[in-house]
Amino acid sequence: MDDVDTERGGTGGDAAAAVRALEHVVDPVVAIADGAITYVNEAARTAFDLGDADRDAATALGARWDRLAAAIDETTVGTARRVDFDDGESVRIHRGANGATITFDRNGADPDAREGTDTPSLSGTSDRLVKDRALEEAPVGITISDPDLEDNPLVYVNEAYEEMTGYEYDEVVGRNCRFLQGDDSDEEAIAEMAAAIDADRPVTVELKNYRKDGTEFWNEVTIAPVRDEDGRVTNYVGFQNDITARKEAEIALERRTEELEYILDRVGGLIQDVTAVVAGSTDRSELEAEVCARIAAEEAYDGAWIGERNPATGTIDVRSSAGVEPDDTHIATDTDHPAVETVTTNESTVDAVDGTTYAAFPLSYNGIEYGVLTVLMNRDRAVDDRETVILSALARAVASGVNARETSRMLATDAVVAVELEVTDRALAPVALSAEADCRLEYRRSVHRTDDETASLFTVTGASADEILAAADDLADVDCRIVVEREDECLVELTSDDDLVGWLSERGVRTQAIESEAGRARLTLEIPRSANVRSIVEAVEDRYDGTDVVSFQQRERDGETRQEFAARLEEALTERQFGALQRAYLGGYFEWPRPTTGEELAQSMGVSRPTFHEHLRTAEAKLCRAFFGDA
């Protein structure tokens, strides 16, 4: 030890004093490297009945070793970990690059930590050189102070302490350890250490210290009193552990969590406001403008814009913006802008462009694309997954509102596009049934059953009722009911998981006709010219394999057509009244002799016969008023 001390400018007596001080620490202290014990103080030798030859940690520490070894492995170099045992004993592990120092806080626990293990007891005399070397090479900083001297100065520091602080041995010894403190050192932690020293009790605190070169580091300091044989405090031993990396990570996480909680709280309020905008706006342009303005009003965002893909120009055209003007109101779809990625994949995209972070979200409802909502962050920051989920929900609410405005406007327009499609996908019930029963189906209308399930009525020719029902039984997810059976045709009610007519209606599309034969269906759809016809047709193509476009035809409506009159009358009827009138007519109830009875029609609706007749009479009255101008 003399050579080492000479190199550090100290004396052999300083190190020897340090060893003697540790020998008087009341808590057992054990230094371990690679599973071998390199040093134990007197308290540890007494508690664990150890001698000089006891170097194997597993044997010496008995049943406790498994948990201690695991804790050492799990403790990051430069940090500390606390391990509590069932008997009340608490252990603190300080981990360095080459080993660990374990301090046992007995707290009255049974000193026999080996729990009956038969470890040989050798001589209690320790090798002084080994102890000195263990102190010098300990993986944590070790200091010893002398309270009998004025201001309780340090009388010993080891090499790890010098490396941690940047101070040489001679620059430290003789000074109180407070010289490491600075302006940002925690006053509460400093007061806690002072109170512990005044009370002659151990303490562990974390506080910011300063190296010789002025750089900051977080120091975990454990101070414990050292007593002589008479119980008098002769020294204080300190363990210093640099926890800067862990502490900075904790502080960064706390700061980010606080920031994120604030953002999420504000975005949560934003969802409520946008929902109100969606409910209160009268048209799409107003809705989009108010949504962008509301987002731009948030501190977390610089602005927002909504764009729509223009297939004719190959660009995304900005429809509305607030807070910031887009660099380009026509963004080419062959660029790597986040908005382009979103409309291409229909997925949320977060990316930086020229130092600005953009978060783009698809405006899509029921498979119909209405554009992209792009939010500009107020600084170049990462967007948390939870924030992305909330903004995605906001975009879905906007898309739902746009769909409602567009559907309402489309249904009221006179300019329409008649589209004919040919479908061979058996996922469509009439296609599958026409192929299975070798028959022809012609769509009449869709109706609502008593359980609010939508069903479509088809006239079927070329097959008997038994053949139709047998074929339907072989089809998965298709339910077929015979409403009326005649000599040369049947009126059937089809329901399936795939409700094409309802699906199209939600998108503002009227199904004018469905004719299916030999596994091939011809669909005639009426789509308002103001709608995104391309998007709707593509949605049908994506829904059914083998879909071909037969024709497009634009036309204007002149006056009230037969279909418009029927639609106006249908609007005046309740669902039950319309259903009763429709089933009575299609079932031949007004013919003579009647091929069906009111009882049978009532059963098909799932209502009683009196209820059916009540709905039918009311519907007939409304029909007469529509014809004779009384309504």
Coordinates of C-alpha atoms in Angstrom, one line a residue, residues 5-569:
D5 CA 0.0 6.1 -1.5
T6 CA 3.3 7.6 -2.6
E7 CA 2.0 7.8 -6.2
R8 CA -1.1 9.7 -4.9
G9 CA 0.8 12.0 -2.8
G10 CA -0.4 10.5 0.5
T11 CA 1.1 8.3 3.1
G12 CA 0.7 4.7 4.1
G13 CA -0.7 5.9 7.3
D14 CA -3.7 7.6 5.6
A15 CA -4.7 4.3 3.9
A16 CA -4.2 2.4 7.1
A17 CA -6.4 4.9 8.9
A18 CA -9.0 4.4 6.2
V19 CA -8.9 0.7 6.7
R20 CA -9.2 1.1 10.4
A21 CA -12.2 3.4 9.9
L22 CA -14.0 0.8 7.8
E23 CA -13.2 -1.8 10.3
H24 CA -15.3 0.2 12.8
V25 CA -18.3 0.7 10.5
V26 CA -21.2 -0.9 12.4
D27 CA -22.8 -2.2 9.2
P28 CA -21.2 -5.2 7.4
V29 CA -19.4 -4.1 4.2
V30 CA -18.4 -6.7 1.6
A31 CA -16.6 -6.0 -1.7
I32 CA -17.1 -8.6 -4.4
A33 CA -15.6 -9.0 -7.9
D34 CA -16.5 -11.9 -10.2
G35 CA -18.2 -13.8 -7.4
A36 CA -15.2 -13.6 -5.1
I37 CA -14.9 -11.6 -1.9
T38 CA -12.1 -9.1 -2.1
Y39 CA -12.7 -7.3 1.2
V40 CA -14.9 -7.6 4.4
N41 CA -14.9 -5.3 7.4
E42 CA -15.0 -6.4 11.0
A43 CA -18.8 -6.2 11.2
A44 CA -19.1 -8.5 8.1
R45 CA -16.6 -11.0 9.6
T46 CA -18.6 -11.1 12.8
A47 CA -22.0 -11.2 11.1
F48 CA -21.1 -13.9 8.6
D49 CA -18.4 -15.7 10.6
L50 CA -15.8 -15.2 7.9
G51 CA -12.0 -15.7 7.9
D52 CA -9.2 -14.8 5.5
A53 CA -9.8 -18.0 3.4
D54 CA -13.5 -17.3 2.8
R55 CA -13.4 -15.9 -0.7
D56 CA -16.3 -17.6 -2.4
A57 CA -19.3 -15.3 -2.1
A58 CA -21.9 -18.0 -2.7
T59 CA -20.5 -20.1 0.2
A60 CA -19.9 -17.1 2.5
L61 CA -23.3 -15.4 2.1
G62 CA -25.3 -18.6 1.9
A63 CA -29.0 -18.4 0.9
R64 CA -28.8 -14.7 0.3
W65 CA -26.3 -14.9 -2.5
D66 CA -28.8 -15.9 -5.2
R67 CA -30.8 -12.7 -4.8
L68 CA -27.6 -10.6 -4.3
A69 CA -25.9 -12.0 -7.4
A70 CA -29.0 -11.4 -9.5
A71 CA -29.3 -7.8 -8.2
I72 CA -25.6 -7.2 -9.0
D73 CA -26.1 -8.4 -12.5
E74 CA -29.2 -6.2 -12.9
T75 CA -27.6 -3.1 -11.5
T76 CA -26.1 -0.7 -14.1
V77 CA -22.5 0.3 -13.7
G78 CA -22.4 3.5 -11.8
T79 CA -25.7 3.1 -10.1
A80 CA -27.0 1.6 -6.8
R81 CA -29.8 -0.8 -5.9
R82 CA -31.6 -1.7 -2.7
V83 CA -32.5 -5.3 -1.8
D84 CA -34.9 -6.0 1.1
F85 CA -35.1 -9.5 2.7
D86 CA -38.0 -11.0 4.6
D87 CA -36.3 -11.0 7.9
G88 CA -36.0 -7.1 7.9
E89 CA -32.5 -6.9 6.6
S90 CA -31.8 -4.3 3.9
V91 CA -28.9 -4.4 1.6
R92 CA -27.5 -1.6 -0.6
I93 CA -25.4 -2.6 -3.7
H94 CA -23.1 -0.1 -5.3
R95 CA -22.0 -1.3 -8.8
G96 CA -18.8 -0.3 -10.5
A97 CA -17.1 -1.5 -13.7
N98 CA -15.0 -4.2 -12.0
G99 CA -17.2 -5.2 -9.1
A100 CA -19.6 -4.2 -6.4
T101 CA -19.7 -3.1 -2.8
I102 CA -22.5 -4.5 -0.6
T103 CA -23.5 -2.7 2.6
F104 CA -25.8 -4.7 5.0
D105 CA -28.2 -2.7 7.2
R106 CA -28.9 -5.3 9.9
N107 CA -31.8 -3.5 11.8
G108 CA -31.9 -6.1 14.4
A109 CA -32.1 -9.1 12.0
D110 CA -30.6 -12.4 12.8
P111 CA -26.9 -12.1 12.1
D112 CA -26.6 -15.6 10.9
A113 CA -27.2 -14.8 7.2
R114 CA -26.0 -18.2 6.1
E115 CA -29.1 -19.9 7.6
G116 CA -27.4 -23.0 8.9
T117 CA -24.9 -23.5 6.2
D118 CA -21.7 -25.2 7.3
T119 CA -19.0 -22.6 6.3
P120 CA -15.5 -23.2 7.8
S121 CA -14.6 -20.6 10.3
L122 CA -11.0 -19.5 9.9
S123 CA -8.8 -16.9 11.7
G124 CA -10.3 -13.5 12.3
T125 CA -7.0 -11.8 11.4
S126 CA -7.2 -10.1 8.0
D127 CA -4.5 -9.4 5.6
R128 CA -3.9 -5.6 5.8
L129 CA -2.5 -5.4 2.3
V130 CA -5.6 -7.0 0.9
K131 CA -7.8 -4.5 2.8
D132 CA -5.8 -1.5 1.6
R133 CA -5.9 -2.7 -2.0
A134 CA -9.6 -3.4 -1.7
L135 CA -10.3 0.2 -0.6
E136 CA -8.2 1.7 -3.3
E137 CA -9.7 -0.5 -6.1
A138 CA -13.3 -0.4 -4.8
P139 CA -15.7 0.4 -7.7
V140 CA -17.3 3.3 -5.9
G141 CA -15.8 6.4 -4.4
I142 CA -15.0 6.0 -0.7
T143 CA -14.3 8.9 1.7
I144 CA -13.5 9.0 5.4
S145 CA -13.8 12.1 7.6
D146 CA -12.7 12.9 11.1
P147 CA -15.4 14.7 13.2
D148 CA -12.8 15.3 16.0
L149 CA -11.1 17.8 13.7
E150 CA -12.5 21.2 13.0
D151 CA -15.2 21.2 10.3
N152 CA -15.1 17.4 10.0
P153 CA -12.6 17.3 7.2
L154 CA -11.8 14.4 4.9
V155 CA -8.8 12.3 5.9
Y156 CA -9.0 9.7 3.1
V157 CA -10.4 9.3 -0.4
N158 CA -9.8 6.4 -2.8
E159 CA -8.9 6.4 -6.4
A160 CA -12.5 6.0 -7.6
Y161 CA -13.4 9.2 -5.8
E162 CA -10.5 11.1 -7.5
E163 CA -11.6 9.9 -10.9
M164 CA -15.2 10.8 -10.2
T165 CA -14.5 14.4 -9.0
G166 CA -11.3 15.3 -10.9
Y167 CA -9.6 16.3 -7.7
E168 CA -6.2 14.9 -6.6
Y169 CA -5.8 13.4 -3.2
D170 CA -3.8 16.3 -1.7
E171 CA -6.5 18.8 -3.0
V172 CA -9.2 17.0 -1.1
V173 CA -7.8 15.8 2.2
G174 CA -8.2 18.4 5.0
R175 CA -11.4 19.9 3.4
N176 CA -15.0 19.3 4.3
C177 CA -16.8 17.4 1.6
R178 CA -19.2 20.3 0.9
F179 CA -16.7 21.8 -1.6
L180 CA -18.4 19.6 -4.2
Q181 CA -21.6 21.5 -3.8
G182 CA -22.7 24.4 -6.0
D183 CA -25.6 26.7 -6.8
D184 CA -27.9 23.9 -8.1
S185 CA -27.2 21.5 -5.3
D186 CA -30.4 20.4 -3.5
E187 CA -30.7 22.3 -0.2
E188 CA -33.1 19.7 1.2
A189 CA -30.6 16.9 0.5
I190 CA -27.8 18.9 2.1
A191 CA -29.9 19.5 5.2
E192 CA -30.8 15.9 5.4
M193 CA -27.1 14.9 5.4
A194 CA -26.3 17.5 8.1
A195 CA -29.2 16.3 10.3
A196 CA -28.0 12.6 10.0
I197 CA -24.5 13.6 11.0
D198 CA -25.8 15.5 14.0
A199 CA -27.8 12.5 15.0
D200 CA -25.0 10.0 14.4
R201 CA -27.1 7.9 11.9
P202 CA -26.5 6.7 8.4
V203 CA -28.2 8.5 5.4
T204 CA -28.4 8.2 1.6
V205 CA -29.2 11.2 -0.6
E206 CA -29.0 12.2 -4.2
L207 CA -27.7 15.6 -5.1
K208 CA -26.0 17.6 -7.9
N209 CA -22.3 18.0 -7.3
Y210 CA -19.5 19.8 -9.3
R211 CA -16.2 18.4 -10.5
K212 CA -13.0 20.3 -10.4
D213 CA -13.5 21.5 -14.0
G214 CA -16.9 22.8 -13.1
T215 CA -19.0 20.2 -14.8
E216 CA -22.1 18.9 -13.1
F217 CA -22.8 15.3 -12.0
W218 CA -25.4 13.6 -10.0
N219 CA -23.9 12.0 -6.9
E220 CA -25.6 9.3 -4.7
V221 CA -24.0 9.8 -1.3
T222 CA -24.2 7.3 1.5
I223 CA -22.7 8.4 4.8
A224 CA -22.5 6.2 7.9
P225 CA -20.9 6.8 11.4
V226 CA -17.9 4.6 12.5
R227 CA -17.8 3.8 16.1
D228 CA -15.0 2.5 18.3
E229 CA -15.2 -0.3 20.9
D230 CA -16.9 2.1 23.4
G231 CA -19.6 3.2 20.9
R232 CA -18.0 6.6 20.3
V233 CA -18.2 8.0 16.7
T234 CA -14.6 8.3 15.5
N235 CA -15.1 8.8 11.8
Y236 CA -17.7 9.0 9.0
V237 CA -17.3 6.8 6.0
G238 CA -19.0 7.9 2.7
F239 CA -19.8 6.0 -0.5
Q240 CA -20.0 8.1 -3.6
N241 CA -21.7 6.8 -6.7
D242 CA -22.0 8.7 -10.0
I243 CA -25.6 8.3 -11.1
T244 CA -25.7 11.1 -13.7
A245 CA -26.9 8.9 -16.6
R246 CA -29.7 7.5 -14.7
K247 CA -30.7 10.8 -13.1
E248 CA -30.7 12.7 -16.4
A249 CA -32.9 10.0 -17.9
E250 CA -35.3 10.2 -15.0
I251 CA -35.5 14.0 -15.3
A252 CA -35.9 13.9 -19.1
L253 CA -38.7 11.3 -18.7
E254 CA -40.4 13.4 -16.0
R255 CA -40.2 16.5 -18.2
R256 CA -41.5 14.7 -21.3
T257 CA -44.3 13.1 -19.3
E258 CA -45.4 16.5 -17.9
E259 CA -45.3 18.0 -21.4
L260 CA -47.1 15.0 -22.9
E261 CA -49.8 15.1 -20.2
Y262 CA -50.4 18.8 -21.0
I263 CA -50.6 18.1 -24.7
L264 CA -52.9 15.2 -24.3
D265 CA -55.1 17.2 -22.0
R266 CA -55.3 20.0 -24.6
V267 CA -55.9 17.5 -27.4
G268 CA -58.6 15.8 -25.5
G269 CA -60.4 19.2 -25.3
L270 CA -59.7 19.6 -29.0
I271 CA -61.6 16.4 -29.7
Q272 CA -64.7 17.8 -27.9
D273 CA -64.5 21.1 -29.8
V274 CA -64.0 19.4 -33.2
T275 CA -67.0 17.2 -32.4
A276 CA -69.1 20.3 -31.8
V277 CA -67.8 21.8 -35.1
V278 CA -68.8 18.6 -37.0
A279 CA -72.3 18.7 -35.5
G280 CA -72.9 22.4 -36.1
S281 CA -71.4 23.1 -39.5
T282 CA -73.7 23.4 -42.4
D283 CA -71.4 22.4 -45.3
R284 CA -68.1 20.8 -45.9
S285 CA -66.1 23.9 -46.5
E286 CA -67.3 25.5 -43.3
L287 CA -66.5 22.3 -41.4
E288 CA -62.9 22.1 -42.8
A289 CA -62.2 25.7 -42.1
E290 CA -63.3 25.6 -38.5
V291 CA -61.5 22.4 -37.8
C292 CA -58.2 23.9 -39.1
A293 CA -58.7 27.1 -37.1
R294 CA -59.4 25.1 -33.9
I295 CA -56.3 23.0 -34.3
A296 CA -54.1 26.1 -35.0
A297 CA -55.4 27.7 -31.8
E298 CA -53.7 25.1 -29.7
E299 CA -50.2 25.9 -28.3
A300 CA -48.9 22.5 -29.2
Y301 CA -49.4 23.1 -33.0
D302 CA -48.4 25.8 -35.4
G303 CA -51.3 25.2 -37.8
A304 CA -53.2 22.7 -39.9
W305 CA -54.4 22.2 -43.4
I306 CA -56.8 19.8 -45.2
G307 CA -56.1 18.6 -48.7
E308 CA -57.8 16.4 -51.2
R309 CA -56.2 14.2 -53.9
N310 CA -56.7 15.5 -57.5
P311 CA -56.2 12.5 -59.8
A312 CA -56.3 14.8 -62.9
T313 CA -53.3 16.8 -61.9
G314 CA -51.5 14.2 -59.8
T315 CA -51.4 16.5 -56.8
I316 CA -52.9 17.0 -53.3
D317 CA -54.8 20.3 -53.4
V318 CA -55.1 22.2 -50.2
R319 CA -58.8 23.0 -49.5
S320 CA -58.5 24.8 -46.2
S321 CA -55.7 25.9 -43.8
A322 CA -55.1 27.9 -40.6
G323 CA -52.2 29.1 -38.6
V324 CA -49.7 28.7 -41.4
E325 CA -49.9 28.8 -45.2
P326 CA -48.7 25.6 -46.9
D327 CA -45.5 26.0 -48.8
D328 CA -47.3 24.7 -51.8
T329 CA -51.1 24.5 -52.2
H330 CA -50.6 21.7 -54.9
I331 CA -48.3 19.0 -53.5
A332 CA -47.2 16.5 -56.1
T333 CA -48.1 12.9 -55.3
D334 CA -44.7 11.7 -56.4
T335 CA -42.9 13.5 -53.5
D336 CA -42.0 12.1 -50.1
H337 CA -44.2 14.6 -48.2
P338 CA -46.0 12.9 -45.1
A339 CA -49.4 13.9 -46.6
V340 CA -48.6 12.0 -49.8
E341 CA -47.6 9.0 -47.7
T342 CA -50.9 9.1 -45.8
V343 CA -53.1 9.3 -48.9
T344 CA -51.1 6.5 -50.5
T345 CA -51.2 4.1 -47.6
N346 CA -54.3 5.4 -45.7
E347 CA -52.2 5.3 -42.5
S348 CA -51.0 8.1 -40.2
T349 CA -47.6 9.5 -41.0
V350 CA -45.2 11.6 -38.9
D351 CA -42.1 13.0 -40.5
A352 CA -40.0 16.2 -40.7
V353 CA -39.7 18.3 -43.8
D354 CA -37.2 21.1 -43.9
G355 CA -36.9 21.1 -40.1
T356 CA -40.7 21.1 -39.5
T357 CA -42.5 18.1 -38.1
Y358 CA -45.7 17.2 -39.9
A359 CA -48.3 14.7 -38.7
A360 CA -50.7 13.6 -41.5
F361 CA -53.9 11.6 -40.9
P362 CA -56.3 10.1 -43.5
L363 CA -59.8 11.5 -43.8
S364 CA -61.5 8.3 -44.7
Y365 CA -65.0 7.1 -43.9
N366 CA -66.5 3.7 -44.9
G367 CA -63.8 3.2 -47.4
I368 CA -64.3 6.6 -49.1
E369 CA -61.3 8.9 -49.2
Y370 CA -62.0 12.5 -48.4
G371 CA -58.5 13.8 -48.2
V372 CA -55.8 14.3 -45.6
L373 CA -55.5 16.3 -42.4
T374 CA -52.0 17.6 -41.8
V375 CA -51.0 19.1 -38.5
L376 CA -47.8 21.1 -38.1
M377 CA -46.0 20.8 -34.7
N378 CA -44.9 24.0 -33.0
R379 CA -41.3 22.7 -32.8
D380 CA -39.3 19.8 -34.1
R381 CA -40.4 17.2 -31.5
A382 CA -41.4 13.6 -31.5
V383 CA -45.1 12.8 -31.6
D384 CA -46.1 10.3 -28.9
D385 CA -48.1 7.2 -29.9
R386 CA -50.9 8.3 -27.6
E387 CA -51.0 11.7 -29.2
T388 CA -51.1 10.0 -32.6
V389 CA -54.1 7.8 -31.6
I390 CA -56.0 10.9 -30.3
L391 CA -55.3 12.9 -33.5
S392 CA -56.3 9.9 -35.6
A393 CA -59.6 9.8 -33.8
L394 CA -60.1 13.5 -34.4
A395 CA -59.4 12.9 -38.2
R396 CA -62.1 10.1 -38.2
A397 CA -64.6 12.5 -36.6
V398 CA -63.8 15.0 -39.3
A399 CA -64.2 12.4 -42.0
S400 CA -67.5 11.3 -40.6
G401 CA -68.7 14.9 -40.7
V402 CA -67.5 15.4 -44.2
N403 CA -69.3 12.2 -45.2
A404 CA -72.6 13.4 -43.7
R405 CA -72.4 16.8 -45.4
E406 CA -71.4 15.2 -48.8
T407 CA -74.1 12.5 -48.6
S408 CA -76.8 15.0 -47.8
R409 CA -75.7 17.3 -50.6
M410 CA -75.4 14.4 -53.1
L411 CA -78.8 13.1 -52.4
A412 CA -80.3 16.5 -53.1
T413 CA -78.5 17.1 -56.3
D414 CA -80.0 16.9 -59.8
A415 CA -76.7 16.2 -61.5
V416 CA -75.9 12.5 -61.4
V417 CA -73.6 9.9 -63.0
A418 CA -75.2 6.6 -63.8
V419 CA -72.5 3.9 -63.5
E420 CA -72.9 0.3 -64.6
L421 CA -70.7 -2.4 -63.1
E422 CA -70.4 -6.1 -63.7
V423 CA -69.6 -8.2 -60.6
T424 CA -68.7 -11.9 -60.5
D425 CA -67.5 -12.2 -56.9
R426 CA -69.7 -14.7 -55.0
A427 CA -69.3 -12.6 -51.9
L428 CA -72.3 -10.7 -53.4
A429 CA -75.4 -12.8 -52.4
P430 CA -77.4 -12.6 -55.7
V431 CA -74.3 -13.6 -57.7
A432 CA -73.8 -16.7 -55.5
L433 CA -77.5 -17.6 -55.5
S434 CA -77.8 -17.3 -59.3
A435 CA -74.9 -19.5 -59.8
E436 CA -75.9 -22.1 -57.2
A437 CA -79.6 -22.3 -58.3
D438 CA -79.1 -21.6 -62.0
C439 CA -81.7 -18.8 -61.9
R440 CA -82.2 -15.1 -62.6
L441 CA -82.6 -12.5 -59.8
E442 CA -83.9 -9.0 -60.3
Y443 CA -83.6 -6.4 -57.5
R444 CA -86.8 -4.7 -56.4
R445 CA -86.0 -2.9 -53.2
S446 CA -84.4 -3.1 -49.8
V447 CA -86.6 -3.2 -46.6
H448 CA -86.0 -3.1 -42.9
R449 CA -87.1 -6.1 -40.8
T450 CA -88.3 -5.9 -37.2
D451 CA -84.9 -6.4 -35.8
D452 CA -83.6 -3.4 -37.9
E453 CA -81.7 -5.8 -40.2
T454 CA -81.7 -4.7 -43.8
A455 CA -83.0 -7.2 -46.4
S456 CA -83.3 -7.0 -50.1
L457 CA -86.2 -8.2 -52.2
F458 CA -85.6 -10.0 -55.5
T459 CA -87.8 -11.5 -58.1
V460 CA -86.4 -14.9 -59.0
T461 CA -87.2 -16.8 -62.2
G462 CA -85.9 -20.0 -63.6
A463 CA -86.0 -22.0 -60.3
S464 CA -88.7 -23.3 -57.9
A465 CA -89.0 -22.2 -54.4
D466 CA -87.6 -25.5 -53.1
E467 CA -84.6 -25.2 -55.5
I468 CA -83.9 -21.6 -54.3
L469 CA -84.1 -22.5 -50.6
A470 CA -81.9 -25.6 -51.1
A471 CA -79.3 -23.5 -53.0
A472 CA -79.3 -20.8 -50.3
D473 CA -78.8 -23.5 -47.6
D474 CA -75.5 -24.4 -49.2
L475 CA -74.3 -20.7 -49.1
A476 CA -72.5 -19.4 -46.1
D477 CA -73.8 -16.1 -44.5
V478 CA -76.8 -16.0 -46.8
D479 CA -80.4 -16.2 -45.5
C480 CA -83.2 -16.6 -48.0
R481 CA -87.0 -16.4 -47.3
I482 CA -89.8 -17.0 -49.8
V483 CA -92.2 -14.1 -49.5
V484 CA -94.5 -15.0 -52.4
E485 CA -94.5 -18.1 -54.6
R486 CA -96.1 -17.9 -58.0
E487 CA -96.3 -20.4 -60.9
D488 CA -93.4 -18.8 -62.9
E489 CA -91.6 -16.7 -60.3
C490 CA -90.9 -16.2 -56.6
L491 CA -90.4 -13.1 -54.5
V492 CA -87.6 -13.7 -52.1
E493 CA -86.0 -11.8 -49.3
L494 CA -82.2 -12.0 -49.1
T495 CA -80.1 -11.0 -46.1
S496 CA -76.4 -11.5 -45.7
D497 CA -73.4 -10.2 -43.9
D498 CA -72.5 -8.4 -47.1
D499 CA -75.2 -5.7 -47.4
L500 CA -74.2 -4.0 -50.7
V501 CA -77.3 -1.7 -50.9
G502 CA -76.9 -0.4 -47.4
W503 CA -73.2 0.0 -47.8
L504 CA -73.7 2.1 -51.0
S505 CA -76.5 4.1 -49.4
E506 CA -74.2 5.2 -46.6
R507 CA -72.0 6.7 -49.3
G508 CA -74.8 8.6 -50.9
V509 CA -75.2 6.2 -53.8
R510 CA -78.6 4.9 -55.0
T511 CA -78.9 1.3 -56.2
Q512 CA -81.1 1.6 -59.3
A513 CA -80.9 -2.1 -60.4
I514 CA -79.2 -5.4 -59.7
E515 CA -79.7 -8.1 -62.3
S516 CA -77.9 -11.4 -61.7
E517 CA -77.8 -14.6 -63.8
A518 CA -75.4 -17.5 -64.1
G519 CA -73.0 -16.1 -61.4
R520 CA -72.7 -12.7 -63.0
A521 CA -74.5 -9.5 -61.8
R522 CA -75.0 -6.2 -63.5
L523 CA -75.3 -3.2 -61.1
T524 CA -76.7 0.1 -62.0
L525 CA -75.7 2.8 -59.6
E526 CA -76.7 6.5 -59.4
I527 CA -73.9 8.6 -58.0
P528 CA -74.3 12.4 -57.7
R529 CA -71.9 14.1 -60.0
S530 CA -70.5 16.2 -57.2
A531 CA -69.3 13.1 -55.4
N532 CA -65.9 11.5 -55.7
V533 CA -67.2 9.0 -58.3
R534 CA -63.7 7.6 -58.8
S535 CA -63.3 6.9 -55.1
I536 CA -66.7 5.2 -54.9
V537 CA -66.1 3.0 -57.9
E538 CA -62.6 2.0 -56.6
A539 CA -64.2 1.1 -53.2
V540 CA -66.6 -1.2 -54.9
E541 CA -63.7 -2.7 -56.9
D542 CA -61.8 -3.2 -53.7
R543 CA -64.8 -4.8 -52.0
Y544 CA -65.5 -7.3 -54.8
D545 CA -62.9 -9.2 -56.9
G546 CA -63.7 -9.3 -60.6
T547 CA -65.5 -6.0 -60.8
D548 CA -65.5 -4.4 -64.3
V549 CA -66.8 -0.9 -65.2
V550 CA -69.3 -1.2 -68.1
S551 CA -70.3 2.4 -68.6
F552 CA -70.5 6.0 -67.2
Q553 CA -73.4 8.3 -68.2
Q554 CA -73.9 11.8 -66.9
R555 CA -77.4 13.4 -66.9
E556 CA -79.5 16.1 -65.4
R557 CA -82.9 15.6 -63.7
D558 CA -85.8 17.5 -65.2
G559 CA -88.8 17.9 -62.9
E560 CA -89.9 15.2 -60.5
T561 CA -89.2 11.8 -61.9
R562 CA -91.1 8.7 -61.0
Q563 CA -88.2 7.8 -58.8
E564 CA -88.3 11.2 -57.1
F565 CA -92.0 10.9 -56.5
A566 CA -91.5 7.4 -55.0
A567 CA -88.7 8.8 -52.9
R568 CA -90.9 11.6 -51.6
L569 CA -93.7 9.3 -50.8

